[in-house]
Short mmCIF file of C-alpha atoms in Angstrom, two decimals:
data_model
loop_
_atom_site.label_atom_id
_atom_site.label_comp_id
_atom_site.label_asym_id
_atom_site.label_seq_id
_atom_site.Cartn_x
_atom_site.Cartn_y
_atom_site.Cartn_z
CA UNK A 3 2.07 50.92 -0.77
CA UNK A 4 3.04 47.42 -2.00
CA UNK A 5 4.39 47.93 -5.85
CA UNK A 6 2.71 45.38 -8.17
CA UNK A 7 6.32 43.97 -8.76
CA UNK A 8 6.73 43.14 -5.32
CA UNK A 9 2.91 41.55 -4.47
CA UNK A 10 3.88 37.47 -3.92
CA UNK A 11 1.95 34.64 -5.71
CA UNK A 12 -1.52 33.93 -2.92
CA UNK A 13 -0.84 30.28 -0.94
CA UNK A 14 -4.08 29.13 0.64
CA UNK A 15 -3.87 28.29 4.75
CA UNK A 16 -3.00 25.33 5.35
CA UNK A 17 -3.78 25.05 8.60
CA UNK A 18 -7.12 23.62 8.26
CA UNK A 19 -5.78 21.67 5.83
CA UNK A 20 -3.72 19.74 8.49
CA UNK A 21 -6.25 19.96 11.00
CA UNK A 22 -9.24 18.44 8.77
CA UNK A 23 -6.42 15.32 8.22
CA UNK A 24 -6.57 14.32 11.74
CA UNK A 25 -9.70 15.39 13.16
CA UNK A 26 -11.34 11.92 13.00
CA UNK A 27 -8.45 10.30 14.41
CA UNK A 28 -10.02 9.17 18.35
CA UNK A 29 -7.64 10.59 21.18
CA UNK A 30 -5.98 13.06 18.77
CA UNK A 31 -5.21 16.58 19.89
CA UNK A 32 -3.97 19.34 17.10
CA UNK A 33 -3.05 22.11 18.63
CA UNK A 34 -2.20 25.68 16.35
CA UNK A 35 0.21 27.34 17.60
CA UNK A 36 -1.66 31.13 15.96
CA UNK A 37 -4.54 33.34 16.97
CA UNK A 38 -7.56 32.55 17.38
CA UNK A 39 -8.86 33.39 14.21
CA UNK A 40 -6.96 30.87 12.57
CA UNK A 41 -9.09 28.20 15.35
CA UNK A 42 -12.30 29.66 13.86
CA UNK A 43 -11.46 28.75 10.02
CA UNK A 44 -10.50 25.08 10.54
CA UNK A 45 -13.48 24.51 13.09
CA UNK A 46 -16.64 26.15 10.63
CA UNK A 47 -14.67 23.76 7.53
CA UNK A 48 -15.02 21.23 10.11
CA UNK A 49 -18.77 21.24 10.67
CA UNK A 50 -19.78 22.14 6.94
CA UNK A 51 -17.81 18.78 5.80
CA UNK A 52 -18.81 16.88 9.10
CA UNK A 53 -22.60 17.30 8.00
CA UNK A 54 -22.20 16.38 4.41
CA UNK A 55 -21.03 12.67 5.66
CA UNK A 56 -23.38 11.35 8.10
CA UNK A 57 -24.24 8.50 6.44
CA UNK A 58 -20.34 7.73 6.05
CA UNK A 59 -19.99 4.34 7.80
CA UNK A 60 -16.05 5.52 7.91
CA UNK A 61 -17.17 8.51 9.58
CA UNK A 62 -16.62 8.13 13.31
CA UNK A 63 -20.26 9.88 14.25
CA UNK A 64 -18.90 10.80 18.40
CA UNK A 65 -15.93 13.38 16.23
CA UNK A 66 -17.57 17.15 17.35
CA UNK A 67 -14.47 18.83 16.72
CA UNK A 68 -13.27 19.42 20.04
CA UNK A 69 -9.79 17.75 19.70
CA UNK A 70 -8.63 21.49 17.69
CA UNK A 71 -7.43 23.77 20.37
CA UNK A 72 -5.43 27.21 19.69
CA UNK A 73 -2.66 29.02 21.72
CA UNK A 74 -4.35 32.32 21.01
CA UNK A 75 -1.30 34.29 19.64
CA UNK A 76 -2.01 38.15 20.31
CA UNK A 77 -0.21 41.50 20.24
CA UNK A 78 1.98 40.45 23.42
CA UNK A 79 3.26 37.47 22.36
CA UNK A 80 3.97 38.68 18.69
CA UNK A 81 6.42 41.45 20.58
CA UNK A 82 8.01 39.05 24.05
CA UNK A 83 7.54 36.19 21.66
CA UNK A 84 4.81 33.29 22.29
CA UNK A 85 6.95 30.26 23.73
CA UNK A 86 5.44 29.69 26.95
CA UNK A 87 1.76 29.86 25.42
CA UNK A 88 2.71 27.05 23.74
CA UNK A 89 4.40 25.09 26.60
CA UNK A 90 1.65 25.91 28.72
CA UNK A 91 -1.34 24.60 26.29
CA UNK A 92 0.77 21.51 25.28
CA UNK A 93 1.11 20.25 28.72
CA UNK A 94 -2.56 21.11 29.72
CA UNK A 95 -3.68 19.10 27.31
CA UNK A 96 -1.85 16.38 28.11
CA UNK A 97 -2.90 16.14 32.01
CA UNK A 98 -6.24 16.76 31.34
CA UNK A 99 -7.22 15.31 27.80
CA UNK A 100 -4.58 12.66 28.11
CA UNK A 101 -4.54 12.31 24.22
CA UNK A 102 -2.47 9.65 22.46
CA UNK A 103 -0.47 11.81 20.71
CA UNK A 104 -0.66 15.67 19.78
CA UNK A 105 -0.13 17.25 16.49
CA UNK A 106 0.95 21.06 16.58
CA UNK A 107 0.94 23.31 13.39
CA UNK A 108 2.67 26.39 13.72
CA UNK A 109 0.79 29.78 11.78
CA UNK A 110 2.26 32.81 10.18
CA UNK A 111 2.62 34.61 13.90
CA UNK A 112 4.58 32.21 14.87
CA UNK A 113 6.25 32.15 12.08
CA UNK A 114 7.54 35.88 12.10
CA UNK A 115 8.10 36.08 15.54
CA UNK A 116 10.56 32.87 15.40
CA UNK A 117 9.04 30.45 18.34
CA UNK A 118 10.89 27.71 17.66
CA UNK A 119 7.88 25.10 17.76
CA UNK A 120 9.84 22.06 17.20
CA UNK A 121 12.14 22.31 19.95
CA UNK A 122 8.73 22.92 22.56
CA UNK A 123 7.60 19.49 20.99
CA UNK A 124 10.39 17.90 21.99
CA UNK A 125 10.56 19.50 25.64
CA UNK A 126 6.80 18.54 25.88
CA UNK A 127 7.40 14.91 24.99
CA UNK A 128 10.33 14.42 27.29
CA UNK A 129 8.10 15.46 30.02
CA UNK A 130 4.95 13.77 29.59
CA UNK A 131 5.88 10.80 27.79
CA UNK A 132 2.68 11.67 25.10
CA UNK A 133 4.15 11.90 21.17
CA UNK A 134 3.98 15.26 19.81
CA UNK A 135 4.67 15.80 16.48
CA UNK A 136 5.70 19.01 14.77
CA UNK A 137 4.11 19.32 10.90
CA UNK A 138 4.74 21.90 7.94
CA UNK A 139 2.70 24.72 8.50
CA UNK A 140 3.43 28.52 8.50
CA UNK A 141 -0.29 29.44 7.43
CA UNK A 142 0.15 32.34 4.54
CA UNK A 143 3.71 32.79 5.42
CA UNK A 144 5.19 29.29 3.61
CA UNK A 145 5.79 30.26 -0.06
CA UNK A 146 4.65 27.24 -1.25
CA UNK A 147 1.62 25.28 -1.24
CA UNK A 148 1.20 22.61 1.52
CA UNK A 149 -0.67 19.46 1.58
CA UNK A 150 -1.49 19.45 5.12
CA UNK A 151 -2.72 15.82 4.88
CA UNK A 152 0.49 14.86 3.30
CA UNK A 153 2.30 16.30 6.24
CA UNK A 154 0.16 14.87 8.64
CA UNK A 155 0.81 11.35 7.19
CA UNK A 156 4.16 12.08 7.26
CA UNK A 157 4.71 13.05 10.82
CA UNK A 158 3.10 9.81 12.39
CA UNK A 159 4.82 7.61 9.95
CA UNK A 160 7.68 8.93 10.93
CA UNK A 161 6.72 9.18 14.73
CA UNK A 162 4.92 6.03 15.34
CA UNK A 163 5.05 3.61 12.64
CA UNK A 164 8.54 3.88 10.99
CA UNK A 165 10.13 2.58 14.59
CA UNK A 166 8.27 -0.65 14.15
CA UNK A 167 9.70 -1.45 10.61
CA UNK A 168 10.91 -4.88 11.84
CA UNK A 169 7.72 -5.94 12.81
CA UNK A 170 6.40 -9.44 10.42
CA UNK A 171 4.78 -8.61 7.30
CA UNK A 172 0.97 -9.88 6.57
CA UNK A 173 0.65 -10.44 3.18
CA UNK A 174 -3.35 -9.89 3.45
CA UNK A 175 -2.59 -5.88 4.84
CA UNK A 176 -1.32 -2.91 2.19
CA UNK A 177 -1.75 0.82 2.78
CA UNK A 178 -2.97 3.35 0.82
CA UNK A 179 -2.01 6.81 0.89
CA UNK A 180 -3.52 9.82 -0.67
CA UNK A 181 -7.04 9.13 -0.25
CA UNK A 182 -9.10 10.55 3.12
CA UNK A 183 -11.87 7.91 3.45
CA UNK A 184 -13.77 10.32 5.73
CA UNK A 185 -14.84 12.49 3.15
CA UNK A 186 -14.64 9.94 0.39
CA UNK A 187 -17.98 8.48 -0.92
CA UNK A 188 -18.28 5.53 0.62
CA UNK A 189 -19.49 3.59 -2.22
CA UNK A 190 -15.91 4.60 -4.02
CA UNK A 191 -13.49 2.94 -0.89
CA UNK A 192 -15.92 0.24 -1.03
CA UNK A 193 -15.38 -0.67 -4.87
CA UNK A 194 -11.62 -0.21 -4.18
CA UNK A 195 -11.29 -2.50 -1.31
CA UNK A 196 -13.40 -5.12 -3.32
CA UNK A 197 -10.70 -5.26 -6.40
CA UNK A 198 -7.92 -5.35 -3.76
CA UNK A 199 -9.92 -7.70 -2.47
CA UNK A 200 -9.58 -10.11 -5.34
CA UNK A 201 -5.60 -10.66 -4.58
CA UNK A 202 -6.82 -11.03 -1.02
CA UNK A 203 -6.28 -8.07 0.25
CA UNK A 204 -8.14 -8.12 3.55
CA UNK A 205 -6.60 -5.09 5.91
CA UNK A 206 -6.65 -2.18 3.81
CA UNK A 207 -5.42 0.76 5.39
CA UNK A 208 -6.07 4.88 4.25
CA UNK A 209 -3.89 6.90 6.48
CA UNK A 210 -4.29 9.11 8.62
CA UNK A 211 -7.98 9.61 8.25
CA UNK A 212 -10.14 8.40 11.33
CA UNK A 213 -7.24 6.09 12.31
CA UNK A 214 -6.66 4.93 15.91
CA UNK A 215 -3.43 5.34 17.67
CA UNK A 216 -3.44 1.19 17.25
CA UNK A 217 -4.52 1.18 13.50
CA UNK A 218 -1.71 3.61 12.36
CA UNK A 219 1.05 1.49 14.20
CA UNK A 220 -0.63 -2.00 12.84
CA UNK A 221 0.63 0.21 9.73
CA UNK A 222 3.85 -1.49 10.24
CA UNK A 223 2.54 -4.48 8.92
CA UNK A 224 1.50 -4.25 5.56
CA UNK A 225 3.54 -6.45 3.02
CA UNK A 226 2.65 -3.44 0.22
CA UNK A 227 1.66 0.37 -0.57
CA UNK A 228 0.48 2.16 -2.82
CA UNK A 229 -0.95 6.01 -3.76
CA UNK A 230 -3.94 6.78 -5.64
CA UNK A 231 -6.17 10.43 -5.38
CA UNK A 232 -9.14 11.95 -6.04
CA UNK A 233 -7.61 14.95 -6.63
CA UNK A 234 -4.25 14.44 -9.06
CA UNK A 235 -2.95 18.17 -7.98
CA UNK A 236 -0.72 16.82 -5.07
CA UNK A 237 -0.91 12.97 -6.40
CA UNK A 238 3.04 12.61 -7.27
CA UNK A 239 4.02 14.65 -4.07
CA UNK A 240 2.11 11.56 -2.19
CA UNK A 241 3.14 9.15 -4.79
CA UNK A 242 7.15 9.93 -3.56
CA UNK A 243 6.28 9.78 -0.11
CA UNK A 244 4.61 5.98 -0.47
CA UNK A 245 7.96 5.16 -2.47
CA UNK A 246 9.89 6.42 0.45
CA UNK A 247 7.97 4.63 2.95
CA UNK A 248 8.13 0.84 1.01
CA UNK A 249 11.88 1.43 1.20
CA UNK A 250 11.73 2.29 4.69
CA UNK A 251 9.62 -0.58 5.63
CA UNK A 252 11.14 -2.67 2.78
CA UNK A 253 7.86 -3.68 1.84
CA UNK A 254 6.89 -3.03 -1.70
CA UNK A 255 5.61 -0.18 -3.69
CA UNK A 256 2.88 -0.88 -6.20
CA UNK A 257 2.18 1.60 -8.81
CA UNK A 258 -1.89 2.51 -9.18
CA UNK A 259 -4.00 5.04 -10.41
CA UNK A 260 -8.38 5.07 -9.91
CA UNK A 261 -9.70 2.67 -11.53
CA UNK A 262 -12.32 5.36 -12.99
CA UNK A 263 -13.43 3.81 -16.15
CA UNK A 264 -14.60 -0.32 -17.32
CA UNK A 265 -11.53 -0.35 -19.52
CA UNK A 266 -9.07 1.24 -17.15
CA UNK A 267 -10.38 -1.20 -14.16
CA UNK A 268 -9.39 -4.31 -16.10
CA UNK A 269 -5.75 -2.21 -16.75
CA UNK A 270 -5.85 -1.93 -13.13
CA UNK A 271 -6.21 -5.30 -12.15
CA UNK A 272 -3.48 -6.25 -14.96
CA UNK A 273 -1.03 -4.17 -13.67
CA UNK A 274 -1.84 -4.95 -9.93
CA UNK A 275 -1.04 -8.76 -10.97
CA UNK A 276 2.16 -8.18 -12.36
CA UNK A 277 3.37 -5.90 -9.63
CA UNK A 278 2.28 -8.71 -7.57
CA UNK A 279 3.80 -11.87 -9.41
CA UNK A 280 0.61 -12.88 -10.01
CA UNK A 281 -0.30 -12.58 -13.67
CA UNK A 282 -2.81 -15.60 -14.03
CA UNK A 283 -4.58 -14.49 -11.44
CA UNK A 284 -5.42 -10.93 -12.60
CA UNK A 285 -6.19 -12.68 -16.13
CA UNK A 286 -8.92 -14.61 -14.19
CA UNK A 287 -10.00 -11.59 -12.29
CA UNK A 288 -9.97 -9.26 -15.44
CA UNK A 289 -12.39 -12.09 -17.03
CA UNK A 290 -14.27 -12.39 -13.82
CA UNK A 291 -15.26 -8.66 -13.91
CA UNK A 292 -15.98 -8.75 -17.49
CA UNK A 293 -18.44 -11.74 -17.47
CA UNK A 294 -20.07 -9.96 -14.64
CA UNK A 295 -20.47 -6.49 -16.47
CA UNK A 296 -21.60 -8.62 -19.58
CA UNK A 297 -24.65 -9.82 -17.09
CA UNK A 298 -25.91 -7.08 -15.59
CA UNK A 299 -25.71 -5.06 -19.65
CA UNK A 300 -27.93 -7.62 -21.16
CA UNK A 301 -30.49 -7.14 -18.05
CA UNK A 302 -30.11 -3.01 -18.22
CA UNK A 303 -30.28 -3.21 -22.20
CA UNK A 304 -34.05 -4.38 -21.76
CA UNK A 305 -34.71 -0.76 -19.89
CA UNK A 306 -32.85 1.37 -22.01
CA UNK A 307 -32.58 0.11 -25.56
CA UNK A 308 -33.44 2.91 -28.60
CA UNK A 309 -33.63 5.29 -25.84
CA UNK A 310 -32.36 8.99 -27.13
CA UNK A 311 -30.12 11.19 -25.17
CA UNK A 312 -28.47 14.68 -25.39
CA UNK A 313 -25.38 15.25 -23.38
CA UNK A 314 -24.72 18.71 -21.99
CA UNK A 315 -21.48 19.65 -20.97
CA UNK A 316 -20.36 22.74 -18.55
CA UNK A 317 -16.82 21.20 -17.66
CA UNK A 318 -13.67 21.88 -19.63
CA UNK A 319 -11.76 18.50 -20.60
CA UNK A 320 -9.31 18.62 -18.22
CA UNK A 321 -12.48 17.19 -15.54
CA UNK A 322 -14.29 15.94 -18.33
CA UNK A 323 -13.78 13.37 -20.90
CA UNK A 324 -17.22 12.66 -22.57
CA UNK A 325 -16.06 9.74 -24.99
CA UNK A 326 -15.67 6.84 -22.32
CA UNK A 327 -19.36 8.24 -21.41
CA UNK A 328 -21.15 7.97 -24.87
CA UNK A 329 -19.20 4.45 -25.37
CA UNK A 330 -20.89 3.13 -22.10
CA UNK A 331 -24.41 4.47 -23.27
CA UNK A 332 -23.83 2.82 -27.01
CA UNK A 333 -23.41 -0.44 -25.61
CA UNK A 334 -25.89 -0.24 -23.17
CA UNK A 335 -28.46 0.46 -26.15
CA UNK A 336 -28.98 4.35 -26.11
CA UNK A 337 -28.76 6.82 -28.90
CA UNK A 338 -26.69 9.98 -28.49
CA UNK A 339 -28.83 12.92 -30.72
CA UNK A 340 -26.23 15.83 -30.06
CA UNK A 341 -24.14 17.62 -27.21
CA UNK A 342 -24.62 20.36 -25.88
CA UNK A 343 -22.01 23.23 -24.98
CA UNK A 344 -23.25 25.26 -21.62
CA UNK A 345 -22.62 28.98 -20.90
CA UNK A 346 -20.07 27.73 -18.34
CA UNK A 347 -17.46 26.68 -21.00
CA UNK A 348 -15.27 29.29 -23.00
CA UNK A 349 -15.06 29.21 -26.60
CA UNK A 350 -11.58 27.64 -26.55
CA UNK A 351 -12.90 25.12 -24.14
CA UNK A 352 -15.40 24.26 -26.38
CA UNK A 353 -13.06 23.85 -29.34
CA UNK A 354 -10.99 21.81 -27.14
CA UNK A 355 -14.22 19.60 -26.60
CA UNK A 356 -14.73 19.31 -30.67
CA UNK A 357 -11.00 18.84 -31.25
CA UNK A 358 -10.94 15.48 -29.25
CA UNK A 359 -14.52 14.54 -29.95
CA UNK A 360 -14.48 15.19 -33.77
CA UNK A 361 -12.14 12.50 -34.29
CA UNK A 362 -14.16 9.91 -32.95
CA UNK A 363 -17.49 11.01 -32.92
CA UNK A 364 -20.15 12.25 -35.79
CA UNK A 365 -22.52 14.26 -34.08
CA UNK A 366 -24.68 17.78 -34.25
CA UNK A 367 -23.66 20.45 -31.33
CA UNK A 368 -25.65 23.41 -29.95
CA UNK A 369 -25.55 26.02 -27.72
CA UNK A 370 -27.55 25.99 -23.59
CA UNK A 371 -31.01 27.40 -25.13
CA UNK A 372 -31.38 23.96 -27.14
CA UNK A 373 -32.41 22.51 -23.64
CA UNK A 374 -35.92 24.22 -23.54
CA UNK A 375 -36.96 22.59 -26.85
CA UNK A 376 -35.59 19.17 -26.91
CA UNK A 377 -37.55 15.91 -27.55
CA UNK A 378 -34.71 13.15 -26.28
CA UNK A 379 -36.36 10.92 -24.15
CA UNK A 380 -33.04 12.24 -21.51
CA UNK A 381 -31.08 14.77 -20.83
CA UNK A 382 -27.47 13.89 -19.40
CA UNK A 383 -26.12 16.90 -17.54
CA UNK A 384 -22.68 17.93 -15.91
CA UNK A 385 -24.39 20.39 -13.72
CA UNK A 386 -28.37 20.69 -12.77
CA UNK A 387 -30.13 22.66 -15.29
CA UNK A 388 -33.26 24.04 -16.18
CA UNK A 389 -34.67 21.57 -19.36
CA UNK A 390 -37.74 20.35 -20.80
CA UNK A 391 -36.80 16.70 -20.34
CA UNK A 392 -35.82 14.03 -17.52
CA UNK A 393 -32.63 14.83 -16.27
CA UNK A 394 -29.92 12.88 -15.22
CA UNK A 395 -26.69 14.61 -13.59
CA UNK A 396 -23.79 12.80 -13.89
CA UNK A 397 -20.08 12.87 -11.50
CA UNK A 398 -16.55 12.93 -13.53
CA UNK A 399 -15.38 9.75 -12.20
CA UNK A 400 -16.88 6.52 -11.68
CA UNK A 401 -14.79 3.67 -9.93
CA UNK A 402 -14.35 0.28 -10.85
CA UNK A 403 -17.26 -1.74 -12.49
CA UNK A 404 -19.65 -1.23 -9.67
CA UNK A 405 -19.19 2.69 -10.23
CA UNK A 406 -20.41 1.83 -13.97
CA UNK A 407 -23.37 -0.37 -12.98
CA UNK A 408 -24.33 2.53 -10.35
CA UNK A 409 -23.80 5.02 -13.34
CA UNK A 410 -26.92 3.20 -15.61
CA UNK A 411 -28.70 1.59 -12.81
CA UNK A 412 -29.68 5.92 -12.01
CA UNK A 413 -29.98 6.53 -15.79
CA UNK A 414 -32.79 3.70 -15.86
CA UNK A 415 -34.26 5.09 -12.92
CA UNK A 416 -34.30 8.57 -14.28
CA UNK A 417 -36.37 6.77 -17.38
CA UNK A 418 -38.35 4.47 -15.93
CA UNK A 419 -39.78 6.63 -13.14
CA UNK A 420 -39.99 10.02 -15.63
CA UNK A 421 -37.85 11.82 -12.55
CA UNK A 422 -37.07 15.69 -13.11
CA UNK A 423 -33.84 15.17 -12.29
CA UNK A 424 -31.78 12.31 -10.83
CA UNK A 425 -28.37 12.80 -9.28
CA UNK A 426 -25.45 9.99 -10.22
CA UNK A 427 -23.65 10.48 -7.21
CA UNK A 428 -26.62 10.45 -4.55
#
């Protein structure tokens, strides 16, 4: 029996992780190097995210998931060790796939019984000419949580784009890393290419997602890079690696966040001029997206003037920050009547809520029930819920101004149209 001292801190696979990274890349094989049960978990994530973004127009639609093949590690091969499996898939793949380059992830099998992985990778590529790249893996078995897109970027940098650092620079190209525009909403990449677009930015690259063997190594040209994420848990592990690559390339590294709110998106484009050299031009851009967001308020104002709302909240503040969302609905016209705390949040996330919102805000709270007898014109909701009102469910993040515009365009609908319930982000 395993003594509670000695039971070690649960790491998520990462294995599908790394698969999931490269899965929309055309003529990509990743091979794991594990049993076949390991095969099964990556492929089912892979069809329950592939049929969420159909209407992706990053999404490659010809992807079915049959560039993921397994060695098929069993009881044999964990005693006589499972080498030879591995030589033996690698090089069938490569005569009869012919990929452009083949990514192997080693699981925990592999792990205890010692295969040395890396050195069949290089054995393999001597042979057949065809890159094969080694990443981090170990499944359960690495002690430490592994970004198995991370690694995935970093093995074809390193493989294929890194040897072309002296290639000429285009100062119209910059990467981004840390964002996969595969399962991105589309609508979010778009609004970030557009304010890159205004330093004329015009070959923005998101690596590795749904990249072509060609489109990572045209990589080598971008005069800048930069990290930004979704998801901030693995943000500054991505953030080093785009530092590391600008001095590899000795291109440069430009420091950016999301641009998730009006007031940070003209902070963005401030700080992306001076990076840049280029500080009268991001005071003309800032100005630019201001006059524009002044337009299209004084046409939504007619829609939702003296309106009354009541904002429910079921996330805690760390995904939640509800002041840059009653500021938006102020000036838009809109009169905020009282928030709502929902059964999700603990008490202390509730005080944590009041803490931050008491200082700015003068308002009347209440508990979930006060949704069944409410006479707002909307309810504004974090998660669906059952209410007596229109209701309007709203994302955590918005990007950029178009993001905002999106974010009361659906609230007007959600009036005008008396909908049960509208969804921000659909």
């Amino acid at each position: 029996m395993i003594r509670n001292s000695e039971r070690k801190k649960v790491i998520h696979c990462n294995l599908m992780s790394v698969f999931l990274a490269a899965a929309y890349n055309p003529r990509a094989a990743i091979v794991f190097h594990a049993p076949k049960s390991c095969s099964h978990i990556a492929h089912n994530a892979f069809w329950e995210m592939r049929l969420k973004i159909t209407t992706n127009k990053y999404f490659n639609g010809q992807c079915d998931g049959s560039n993921l093949f397994v060695t098929g590690l069993a009881d044999k091969e964990a005693i006589f060790g499972g080498e030879k499996h591995l030589k033996a898939c690698l090089l069938d793949i490569a005569a009869v796939r012919k990929p452009e380059y083949i990514i192997v992830a080693a699981g925990c099998a592999a792990g205890v019984i010692g295969d040395d992985v890396e050195a069949i990778c290089r054995e393999t590529e001597a042979s057949t000419g065809i890159p094969v790249l080694c990443v981090e893996g170990s499944g359960f078995m690495n002690q430490k949580a592994v970004d198995g897109v991370l690694s995935v970027t970093k093995a074809l940098c390193q493989k294929l784009v890194y040897p072309l650092s002296g290639t000429a620079k285009n100062p119209a190209a910059l990467a981004v890393f840390g964002i996969n525009v595969i399962f991105s909403r589309e609508s979010e990449i778009d609004e970030i290419n557009r304010l890159l677009g205004l330093f004329g930015f015009k070959n923005i690259y998101y690596p590795p997602g749904g990249m072509t063997l060609k489109q990572l190594q045209e990589t080598a040209a971008v005069s800048a890079v930069t990290a930004m994420g979704f998801i901030p848990k693995n943000l500054e592990a991505v953030r080093v690696f785009a530092r590391q690559f600008a001095e590899t390339m000795q291109i440069s590294y430009i420091n950016l966040g999301i641009p998730s709110s009006l007031e940070a998106t003209y902070e963005w484009l401030s700080d992306l001029g001076t990076a840049l050299g280029r500080k009268q031009e991001a005071i003309k851009a800032v100005e630019k997206e201001r006059l524009a967001y002044s337009d299209f308020l004084q046409n939504i104002t007619a829609l939702l003037q003296g309106k009354s709302y009541i904002l429910a909240i079921s996330l805690p503040q760390r995904y939640f920050e509800p002041l840059p969302i009653i500021k938006m609905l102020e000036e838009a016209g809109l009169k905020l009547q009282g928030i709502i705390f929902c059964d999700e949040l603990t008490t202390a996330e509730q005080l944590m809520h009041k803490k931050l919102l008491g200082k700015n805000l003068k308002t009347n709270y209440y508990d979930e029930t006060k949704l069944q007898n409410t006479f707002v014109d909307l309810v504004i909701t974090t998660a669906p819920k059952k209410c007596s009102r229109p209701q309007y469910c709203i994302g955590f993040r918005r990007v950029g101004r178009k993001g905002s515009e999106n974010f009361l365009l659906k609230l007007a609908e959600t009036l005008t149209e008396q909908r049960e319930l509208v969804y921000e982000n659909r």
